[in-house]
CSV table of C-alpha atoms and ligand atoms in Angstrom, one decimal:
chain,number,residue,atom,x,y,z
E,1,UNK,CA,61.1,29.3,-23.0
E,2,UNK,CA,57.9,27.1,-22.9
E,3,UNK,CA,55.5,28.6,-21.2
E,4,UNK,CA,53.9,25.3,-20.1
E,5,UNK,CA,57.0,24.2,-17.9
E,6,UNK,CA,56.0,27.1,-15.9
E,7,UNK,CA,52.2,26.5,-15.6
E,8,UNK,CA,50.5,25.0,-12.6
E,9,UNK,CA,49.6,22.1,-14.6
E,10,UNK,CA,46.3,21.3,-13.6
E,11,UNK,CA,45.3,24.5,-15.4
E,12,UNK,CA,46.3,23.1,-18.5
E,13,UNK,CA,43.6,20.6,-18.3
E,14,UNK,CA,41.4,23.0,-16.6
E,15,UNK,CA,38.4,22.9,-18.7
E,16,UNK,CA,36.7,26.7,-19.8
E,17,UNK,CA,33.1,27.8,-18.9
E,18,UNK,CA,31.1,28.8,-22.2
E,19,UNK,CA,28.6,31.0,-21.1
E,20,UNK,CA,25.4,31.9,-23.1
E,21,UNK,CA,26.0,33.3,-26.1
E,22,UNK,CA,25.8,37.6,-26.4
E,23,UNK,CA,22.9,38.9,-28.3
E,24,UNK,CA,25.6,41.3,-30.2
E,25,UNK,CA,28.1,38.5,-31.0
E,26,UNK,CA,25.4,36.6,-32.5
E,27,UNK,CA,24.1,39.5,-34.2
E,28,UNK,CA,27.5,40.5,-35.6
E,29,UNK,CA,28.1,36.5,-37.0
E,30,UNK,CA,24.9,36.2,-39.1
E,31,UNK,CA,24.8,40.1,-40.2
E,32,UNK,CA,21.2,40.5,-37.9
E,33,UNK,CA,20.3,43.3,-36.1
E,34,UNK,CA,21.1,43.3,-32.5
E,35,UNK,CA,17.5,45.2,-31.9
E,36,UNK,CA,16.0,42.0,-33.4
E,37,UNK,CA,17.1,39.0,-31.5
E,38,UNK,CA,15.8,37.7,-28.4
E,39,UNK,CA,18.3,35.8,-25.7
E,40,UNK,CA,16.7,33.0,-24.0
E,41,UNK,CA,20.1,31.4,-22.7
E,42,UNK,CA,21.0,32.4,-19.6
E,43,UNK,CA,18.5,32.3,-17.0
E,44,UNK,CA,18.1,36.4,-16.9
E,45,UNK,CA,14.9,38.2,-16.2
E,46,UNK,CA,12.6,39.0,-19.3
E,47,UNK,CA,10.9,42.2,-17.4
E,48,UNK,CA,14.8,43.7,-16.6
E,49,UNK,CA,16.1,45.4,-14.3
E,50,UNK,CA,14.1,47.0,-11.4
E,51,UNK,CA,13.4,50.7,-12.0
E,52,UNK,CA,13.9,51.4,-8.3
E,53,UNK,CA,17.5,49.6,-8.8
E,54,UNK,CA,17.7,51.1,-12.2
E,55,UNK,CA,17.4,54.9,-10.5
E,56,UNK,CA,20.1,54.2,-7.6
E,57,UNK,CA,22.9,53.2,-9.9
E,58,UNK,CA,22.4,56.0,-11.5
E,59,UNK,CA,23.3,58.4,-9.0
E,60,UNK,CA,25.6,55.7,-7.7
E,61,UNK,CA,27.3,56.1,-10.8
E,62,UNK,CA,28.0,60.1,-9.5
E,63,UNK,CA,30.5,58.7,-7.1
E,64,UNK,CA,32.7,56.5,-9.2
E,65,UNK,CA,35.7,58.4,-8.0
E,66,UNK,CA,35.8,56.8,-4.7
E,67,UNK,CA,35.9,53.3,-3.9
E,68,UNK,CA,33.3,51.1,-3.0
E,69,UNK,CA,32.2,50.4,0.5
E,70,UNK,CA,34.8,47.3,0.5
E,71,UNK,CA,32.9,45.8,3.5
E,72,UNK,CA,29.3,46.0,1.4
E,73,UNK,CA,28.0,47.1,5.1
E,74,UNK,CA,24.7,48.3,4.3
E,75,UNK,CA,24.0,45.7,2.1
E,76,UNK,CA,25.1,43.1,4.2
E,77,UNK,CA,23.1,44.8,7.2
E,78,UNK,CA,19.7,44.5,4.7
E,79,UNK,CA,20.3,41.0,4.2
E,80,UNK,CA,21.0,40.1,7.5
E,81,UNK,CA,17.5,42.2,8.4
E,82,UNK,CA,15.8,40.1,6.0
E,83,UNK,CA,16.9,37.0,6.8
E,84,UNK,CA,17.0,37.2,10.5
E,85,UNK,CA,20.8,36.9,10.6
E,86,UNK,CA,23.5,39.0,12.0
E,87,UNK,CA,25.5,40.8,9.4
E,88,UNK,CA,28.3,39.1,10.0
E,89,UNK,CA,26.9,36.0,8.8
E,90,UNK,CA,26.7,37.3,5.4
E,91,UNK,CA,29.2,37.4,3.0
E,92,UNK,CA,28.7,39.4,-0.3
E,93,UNK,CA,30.4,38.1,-3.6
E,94,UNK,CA,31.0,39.8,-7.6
E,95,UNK,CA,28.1,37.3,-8.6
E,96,UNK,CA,27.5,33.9,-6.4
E,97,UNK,CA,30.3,32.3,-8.5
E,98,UNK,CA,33.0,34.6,-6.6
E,99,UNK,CA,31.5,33.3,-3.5
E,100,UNK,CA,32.0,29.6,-4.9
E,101,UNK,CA,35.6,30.3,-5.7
E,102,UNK,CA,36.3,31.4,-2.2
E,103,UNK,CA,34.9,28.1,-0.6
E,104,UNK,CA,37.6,26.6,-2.8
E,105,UNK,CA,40.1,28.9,-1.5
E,106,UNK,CA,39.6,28.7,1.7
E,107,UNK,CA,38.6,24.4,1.5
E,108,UNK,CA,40.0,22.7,-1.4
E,109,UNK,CA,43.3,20.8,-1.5
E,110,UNK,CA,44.3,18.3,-4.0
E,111,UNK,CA,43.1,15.0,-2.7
E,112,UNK,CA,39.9,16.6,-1.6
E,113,UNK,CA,36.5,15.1,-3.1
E,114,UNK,CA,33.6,17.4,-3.8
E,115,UNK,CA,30.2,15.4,-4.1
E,116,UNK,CA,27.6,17.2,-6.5
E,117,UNK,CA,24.7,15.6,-8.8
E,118,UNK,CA,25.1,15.6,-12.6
E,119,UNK,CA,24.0,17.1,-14.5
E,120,UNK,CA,24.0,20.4,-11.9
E,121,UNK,CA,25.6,23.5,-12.2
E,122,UNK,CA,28.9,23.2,-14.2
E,123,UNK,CA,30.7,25.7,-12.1
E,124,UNK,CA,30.5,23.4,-9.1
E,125,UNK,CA,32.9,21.0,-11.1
E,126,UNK,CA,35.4,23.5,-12.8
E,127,UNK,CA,35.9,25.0,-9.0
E,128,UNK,CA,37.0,21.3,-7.8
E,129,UNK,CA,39.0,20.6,-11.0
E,130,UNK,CA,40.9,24.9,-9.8
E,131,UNK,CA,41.8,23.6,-6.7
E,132,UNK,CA,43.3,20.5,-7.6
E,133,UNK,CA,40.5,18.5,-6.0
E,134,UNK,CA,38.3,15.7,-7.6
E,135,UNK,CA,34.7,16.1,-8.8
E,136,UNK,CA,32.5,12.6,-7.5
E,137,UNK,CA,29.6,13.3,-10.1
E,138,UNK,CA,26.3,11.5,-8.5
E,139,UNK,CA,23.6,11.0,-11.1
E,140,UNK,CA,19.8,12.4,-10.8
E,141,UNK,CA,17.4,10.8,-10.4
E,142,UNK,CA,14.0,11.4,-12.8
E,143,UNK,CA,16.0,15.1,-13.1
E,144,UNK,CA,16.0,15.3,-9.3
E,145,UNK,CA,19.0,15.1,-7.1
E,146,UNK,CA,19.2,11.5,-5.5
E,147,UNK,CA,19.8,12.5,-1.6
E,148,UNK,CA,20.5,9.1,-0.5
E,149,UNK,CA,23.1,8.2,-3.5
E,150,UNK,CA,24.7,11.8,-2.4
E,151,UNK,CA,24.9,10.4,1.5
E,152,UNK,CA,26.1,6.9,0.1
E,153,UNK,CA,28.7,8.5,-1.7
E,154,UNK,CA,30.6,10.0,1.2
E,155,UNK,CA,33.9,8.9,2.0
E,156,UNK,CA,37.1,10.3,4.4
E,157,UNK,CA,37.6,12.2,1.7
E,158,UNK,CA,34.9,14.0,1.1
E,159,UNK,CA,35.2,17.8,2.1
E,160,UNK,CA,32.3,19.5,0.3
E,161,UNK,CA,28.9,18.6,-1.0
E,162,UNK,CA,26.8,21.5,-3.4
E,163,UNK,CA,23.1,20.6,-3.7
E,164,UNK,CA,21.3,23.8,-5.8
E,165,UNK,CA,17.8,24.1,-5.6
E,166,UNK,CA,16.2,24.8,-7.7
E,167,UNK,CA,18.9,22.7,-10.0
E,168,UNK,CA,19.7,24.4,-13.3
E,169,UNK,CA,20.0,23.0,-15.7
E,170,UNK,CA,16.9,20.6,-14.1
E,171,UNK,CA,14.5,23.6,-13.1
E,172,UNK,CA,13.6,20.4,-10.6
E,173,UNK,CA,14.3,20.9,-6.5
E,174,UNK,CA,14.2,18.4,-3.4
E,175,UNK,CA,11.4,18.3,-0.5
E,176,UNK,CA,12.8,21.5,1.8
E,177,UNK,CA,12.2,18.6,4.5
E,178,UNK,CA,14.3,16.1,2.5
E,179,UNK,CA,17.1,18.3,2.1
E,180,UNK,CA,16.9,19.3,5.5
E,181,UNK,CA,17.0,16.2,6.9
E,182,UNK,CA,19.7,15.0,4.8
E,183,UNK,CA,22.0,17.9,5.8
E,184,UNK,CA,21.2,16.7,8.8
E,185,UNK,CA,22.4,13.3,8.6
E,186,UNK,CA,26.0,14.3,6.7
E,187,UNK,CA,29.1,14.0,8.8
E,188,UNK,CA,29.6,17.9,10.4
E,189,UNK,CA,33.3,18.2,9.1
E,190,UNK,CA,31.5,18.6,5.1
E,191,UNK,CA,30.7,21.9,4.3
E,192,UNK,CA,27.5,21.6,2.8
E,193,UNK,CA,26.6,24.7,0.3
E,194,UNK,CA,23.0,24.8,-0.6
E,195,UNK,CA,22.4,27.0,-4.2
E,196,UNK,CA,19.7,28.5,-3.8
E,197,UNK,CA,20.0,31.3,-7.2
E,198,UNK,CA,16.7,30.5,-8.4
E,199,UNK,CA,14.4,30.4,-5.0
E,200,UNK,CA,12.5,33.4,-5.2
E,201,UNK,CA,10.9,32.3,-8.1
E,202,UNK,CA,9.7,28.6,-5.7
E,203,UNK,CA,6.3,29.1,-3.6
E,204,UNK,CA,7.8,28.3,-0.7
E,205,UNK,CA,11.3,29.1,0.0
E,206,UNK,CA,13.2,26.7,2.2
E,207,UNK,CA,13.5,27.3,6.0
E,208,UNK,CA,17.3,26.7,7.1
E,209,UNK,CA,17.6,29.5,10.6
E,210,UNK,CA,17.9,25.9,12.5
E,211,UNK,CA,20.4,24.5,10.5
E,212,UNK,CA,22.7,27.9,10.6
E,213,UNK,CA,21.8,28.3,14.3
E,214,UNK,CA,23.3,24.8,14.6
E,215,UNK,CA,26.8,26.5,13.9
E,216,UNK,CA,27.9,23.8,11.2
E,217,UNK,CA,30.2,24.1,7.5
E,218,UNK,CA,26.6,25.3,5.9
E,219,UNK,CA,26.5,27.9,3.2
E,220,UNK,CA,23.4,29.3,1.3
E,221,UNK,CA,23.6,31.3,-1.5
E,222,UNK,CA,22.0,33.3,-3.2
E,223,UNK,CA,22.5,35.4,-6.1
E,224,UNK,CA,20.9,39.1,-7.6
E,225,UNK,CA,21.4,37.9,-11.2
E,226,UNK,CA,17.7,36.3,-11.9
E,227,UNK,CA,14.6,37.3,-10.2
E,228,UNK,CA,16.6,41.1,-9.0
E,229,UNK,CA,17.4,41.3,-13.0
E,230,UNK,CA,21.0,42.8,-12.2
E,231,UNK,CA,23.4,39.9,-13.9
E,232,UNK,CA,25.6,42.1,-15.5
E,233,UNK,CA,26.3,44.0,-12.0
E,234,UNK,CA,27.3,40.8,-10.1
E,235,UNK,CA,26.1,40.4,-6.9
E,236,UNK,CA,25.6,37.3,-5.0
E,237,UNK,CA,25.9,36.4,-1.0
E,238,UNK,CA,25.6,33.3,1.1
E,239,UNK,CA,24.2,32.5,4.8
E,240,UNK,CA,26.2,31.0,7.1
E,241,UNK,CA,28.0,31.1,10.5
E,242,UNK,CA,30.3,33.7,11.3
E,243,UNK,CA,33.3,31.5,12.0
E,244,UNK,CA,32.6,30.6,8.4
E,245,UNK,CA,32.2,34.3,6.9
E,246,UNK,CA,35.4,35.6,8.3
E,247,UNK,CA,37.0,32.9,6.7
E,248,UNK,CA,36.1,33.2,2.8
E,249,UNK,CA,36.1,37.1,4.0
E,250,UNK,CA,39.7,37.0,4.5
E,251,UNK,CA,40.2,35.4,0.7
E,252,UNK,CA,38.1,37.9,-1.1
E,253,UNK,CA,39.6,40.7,-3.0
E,254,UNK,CA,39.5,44.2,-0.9
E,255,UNK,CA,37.0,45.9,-3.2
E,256,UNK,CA,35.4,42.6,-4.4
E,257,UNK,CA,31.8,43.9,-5.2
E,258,UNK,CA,31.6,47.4,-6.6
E,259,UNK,CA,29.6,50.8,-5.9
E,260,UNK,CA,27.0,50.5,-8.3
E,261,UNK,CA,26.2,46.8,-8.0
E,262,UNK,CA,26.1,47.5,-4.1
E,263,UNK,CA,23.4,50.0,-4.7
E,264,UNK,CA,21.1,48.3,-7.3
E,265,UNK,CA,21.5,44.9,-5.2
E,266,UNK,CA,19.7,47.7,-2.2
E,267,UNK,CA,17.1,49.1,-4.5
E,268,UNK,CA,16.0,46.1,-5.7
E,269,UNK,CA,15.4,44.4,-2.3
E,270,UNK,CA,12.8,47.2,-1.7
E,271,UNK,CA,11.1,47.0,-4.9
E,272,UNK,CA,8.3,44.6,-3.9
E,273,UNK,CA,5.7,45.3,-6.2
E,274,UNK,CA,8.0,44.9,-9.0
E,275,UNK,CA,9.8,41.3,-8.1
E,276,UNK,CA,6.2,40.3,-6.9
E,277,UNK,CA,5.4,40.7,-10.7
E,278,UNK,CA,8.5,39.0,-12.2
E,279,UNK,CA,7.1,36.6,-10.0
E,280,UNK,CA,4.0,36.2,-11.4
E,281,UNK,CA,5.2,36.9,-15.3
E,282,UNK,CA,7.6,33.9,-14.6
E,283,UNK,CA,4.8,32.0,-13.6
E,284,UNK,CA,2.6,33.3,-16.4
E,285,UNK,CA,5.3,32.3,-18.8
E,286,UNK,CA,6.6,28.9,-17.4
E,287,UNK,CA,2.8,27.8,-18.0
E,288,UNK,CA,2.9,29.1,-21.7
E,289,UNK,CA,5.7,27.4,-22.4
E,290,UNK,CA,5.3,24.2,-20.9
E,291,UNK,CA,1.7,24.1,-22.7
E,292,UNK,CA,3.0,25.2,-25.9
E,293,UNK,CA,6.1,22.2,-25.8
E,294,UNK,CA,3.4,19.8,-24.8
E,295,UNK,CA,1.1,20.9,-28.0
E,296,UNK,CA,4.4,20.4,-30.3
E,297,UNK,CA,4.9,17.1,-28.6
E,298,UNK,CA,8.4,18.2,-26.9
E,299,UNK,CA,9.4,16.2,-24.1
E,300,UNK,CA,10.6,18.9,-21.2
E,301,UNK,CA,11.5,18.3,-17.1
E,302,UNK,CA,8.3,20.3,-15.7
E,303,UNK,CA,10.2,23.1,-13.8
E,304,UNK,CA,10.1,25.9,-10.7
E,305,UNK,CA,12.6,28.3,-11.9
E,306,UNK,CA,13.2,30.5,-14.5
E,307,UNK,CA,13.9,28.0,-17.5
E,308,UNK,CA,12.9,24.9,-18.8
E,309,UNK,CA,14.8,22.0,-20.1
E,310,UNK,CA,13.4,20.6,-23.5
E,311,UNK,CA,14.8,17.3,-25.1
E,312,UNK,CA,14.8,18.6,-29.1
E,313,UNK,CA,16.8,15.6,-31.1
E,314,UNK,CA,20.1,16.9,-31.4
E,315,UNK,CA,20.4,19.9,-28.7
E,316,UNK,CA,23.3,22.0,-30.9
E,317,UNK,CA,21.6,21.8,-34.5
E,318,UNK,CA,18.6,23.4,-32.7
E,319,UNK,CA,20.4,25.4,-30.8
E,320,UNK,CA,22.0,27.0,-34.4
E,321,UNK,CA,18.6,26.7,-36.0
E,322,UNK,CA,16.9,29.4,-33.5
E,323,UNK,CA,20.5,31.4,-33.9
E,324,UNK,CA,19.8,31.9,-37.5
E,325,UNK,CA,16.2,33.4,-36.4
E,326,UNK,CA,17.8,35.3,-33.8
E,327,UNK,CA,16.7,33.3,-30.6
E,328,UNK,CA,19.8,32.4,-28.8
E,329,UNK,CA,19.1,29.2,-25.8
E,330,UNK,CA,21.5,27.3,-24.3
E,331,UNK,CA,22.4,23.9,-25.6
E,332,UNK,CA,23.9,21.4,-22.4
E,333,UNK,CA,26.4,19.1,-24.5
E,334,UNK,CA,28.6,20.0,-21.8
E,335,UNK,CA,26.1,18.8,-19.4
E,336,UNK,CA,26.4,15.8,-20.8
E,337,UNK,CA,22.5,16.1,-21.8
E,338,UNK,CA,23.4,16.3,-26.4
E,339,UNK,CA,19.8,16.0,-27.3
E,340,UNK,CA,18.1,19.0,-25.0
E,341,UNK,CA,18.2,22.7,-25.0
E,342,UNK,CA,17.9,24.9,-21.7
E,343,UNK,CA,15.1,27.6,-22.5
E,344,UNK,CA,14.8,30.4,-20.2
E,345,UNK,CA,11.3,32.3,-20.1
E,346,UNK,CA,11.0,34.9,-21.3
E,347,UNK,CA,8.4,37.5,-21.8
E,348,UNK,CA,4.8,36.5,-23.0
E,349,UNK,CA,5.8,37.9,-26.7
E,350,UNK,CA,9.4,35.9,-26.6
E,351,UNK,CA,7.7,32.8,-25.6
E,352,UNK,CA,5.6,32.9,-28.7
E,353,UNK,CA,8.6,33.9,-30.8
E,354,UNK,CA,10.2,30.9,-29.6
E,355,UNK,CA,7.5,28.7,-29.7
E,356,UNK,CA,6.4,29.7,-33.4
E,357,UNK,CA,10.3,28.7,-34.2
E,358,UNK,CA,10.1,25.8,-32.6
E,359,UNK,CA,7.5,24.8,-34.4
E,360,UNK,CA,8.5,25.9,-38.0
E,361,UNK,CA,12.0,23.6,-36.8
E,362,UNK,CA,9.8,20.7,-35.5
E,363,UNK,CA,9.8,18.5,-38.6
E,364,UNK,CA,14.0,19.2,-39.1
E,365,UNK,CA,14.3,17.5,-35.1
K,401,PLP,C1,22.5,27.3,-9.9
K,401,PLP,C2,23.3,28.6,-10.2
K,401,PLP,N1,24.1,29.0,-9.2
K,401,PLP,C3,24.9,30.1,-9.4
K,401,PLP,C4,24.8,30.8,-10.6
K,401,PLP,C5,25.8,32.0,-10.7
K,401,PLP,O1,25.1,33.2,-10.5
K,401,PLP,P1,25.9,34.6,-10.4
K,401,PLP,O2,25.5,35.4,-11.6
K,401,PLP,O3,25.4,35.1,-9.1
K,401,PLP,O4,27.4,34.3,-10.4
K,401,PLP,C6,24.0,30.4,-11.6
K,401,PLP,C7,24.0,31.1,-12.9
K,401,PLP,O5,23.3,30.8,-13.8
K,401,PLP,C8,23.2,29.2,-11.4
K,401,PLP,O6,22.4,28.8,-12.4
């Protein structure tokens, strides 16, 4: 029997996501010791988790008997609350990317296009290439999404546009008016989806209670795995109209988000003293990193999120350099960006870690 013959085949060519790399699987390749190496490579938070978040899993943790609440109706009922929405126009994910999987489940068909800018969030393209549908890549422009190209790109075809802001791997966002306004001017059968996993860290969030008042295909997410500090609970949830929610509520999995996540994802909405300081240490640390590239003479894309990205030479023999010195960053080959790295900050002491290595490297780039 060959197993192929029975495969869907578009999942033979589906391509794989490589996330960053784990501290302890780097630590176990070169022989270092785990305690020592600092990750800089996927966009987490450098101060943790919240300690108000920290305490409620805990005790969540006393109930792992029972199921979680499948219908996450408290949490949904907090976001709703602090977004001015009704709870049923919130829909709660394992991470944002579950949520992004079930637009494609409940939207994407072969012959489908899905517009998104390159290089932008890799996961927009590997859901399009699940679902049999085709990726229309649109480049940025000067790092930043080029709205008009996007709206020139349209076609009958075209069943779903993603626009993240901020960007990653960018760090760069649109004018909240500009993206407004272009939403505006897209046909109303595109379900727009607006990323929004970095936001809290932006001055200003954008403003889109018209938009979703406006009843059309609009999804913002959102996602607890940066500025909240609770990646490795995944939790993520998007804003949109309730027609829309019940939708990509029937294709979720039963128990999709579980009991501990649900109560650190709580905790950590209430802890405003502590995200107002990852806040300002992001702040704090995006300035110290951006001065300390400019001093080594690194070109970087100035950015408002968590992470910076820094044109090095050749992006993957840096990447292996910093390994060896136990600092793990991201190199974006697959973002079809070879010569950069992706940098997330860190805290004031892994910046200069970083930074040192950087410089010690400089002459090899
Ligand atoms: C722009 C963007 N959207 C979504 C995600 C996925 O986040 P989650 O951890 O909620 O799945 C990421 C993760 O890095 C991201 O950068």
């Amino acid at each position: 029997m060959n197993l192929t013959d029975l495969v869907n085949p578009h999942i033979l060519s589906q391509p794989v996501y490589e996330p960053g790399r784990p501290i302890e699987d780097v630590a176990r390749e070169l022989g270092l010791n785990p305690g020592t190496i600092i990750k800089l490579a996927s966009n987490e938070n450098s101060l943790g988790t919240s300690p108000l978040a920290l305490n409620a899993m805990r005790q969540a943790l006393e109930g792992a008997a029972l199921y979680p609440d499948g219908g996450c109706i408290q949490l949904r009922a907090r976001l709703a609350t602090r977004h001015d929405l009704a709870s049923d126009q919130i829909v709660v994910g394992n991470g944002s990317n579950e949520l992004l999987e079930l637009l494609g489940h409940v939207f994407l068909r072969p012959g489908d296009e899905v517009l998104m800018g390159t290089p932008a969030f890799i996961v927009y393209k590997l859901v399009t290439l699940l679902f049999g549908a085709t990726p229309v890549e649109v480049p940025l422009c000067d790092h930043v999404h080029d709205l008009s190209a996007m709206a020139a790109a349209v076609t009958d075809r075209t069943k779903m546009i993603f626009l993240p802001s901020p960007n990653n791997p960018t760090g760069t966002t649109n004018e909240a008016s500009e993206m407004i306004n272009w939403v505006r001017s897209l046909p109303e059968n595109i379900v727009v989806i607006i990323d929004e996993a970095y936001a809290e860290y932006l001055d200003k969030e954008p403003d889109w209670s018209d938009l979703l008042a406006a009843g059309r295909p609009l999804v913002i997410l959102r996602t607890f795995s940066k500025i909240f500090g609770l990646a490795a609970l995944r939790v993520g949830y998007g804003r949109m109209n309730s027609e829309l929610a019940g939708l990509l509520q029937r294709s979720r999995q039963p128990f999709n988000v579980n009991a501990v996540a649900q109560a650190g994802a709580l905790a950590a909405l209430d802890d405003h003293d502590w995200i107002q300081r990852c806040r300002q240490t992001n702040r704090e640390g995006l300035e110290q990193l951006e001065l300390g590239l400019a001093d080594l003479g690194l070109p970087f894309v100035p950015s408002v999120g968590n992470f910076v990205l820094v044109k090095v030479g050749d992006g993957k023999v840096l990447f292996s350099a910093l390994q060896r010195v136990g600092v793990i960053v991201r190199p974006v080959g697959v973002y079809g960006l070879p010569e950069w790295v992706r940098i997330t900050v860190g805290s004031a002491a892994q910046n200069e870690r970083l930074l040192s290595a950087l410089a010690e490297f400089r002459g090899a780039m």
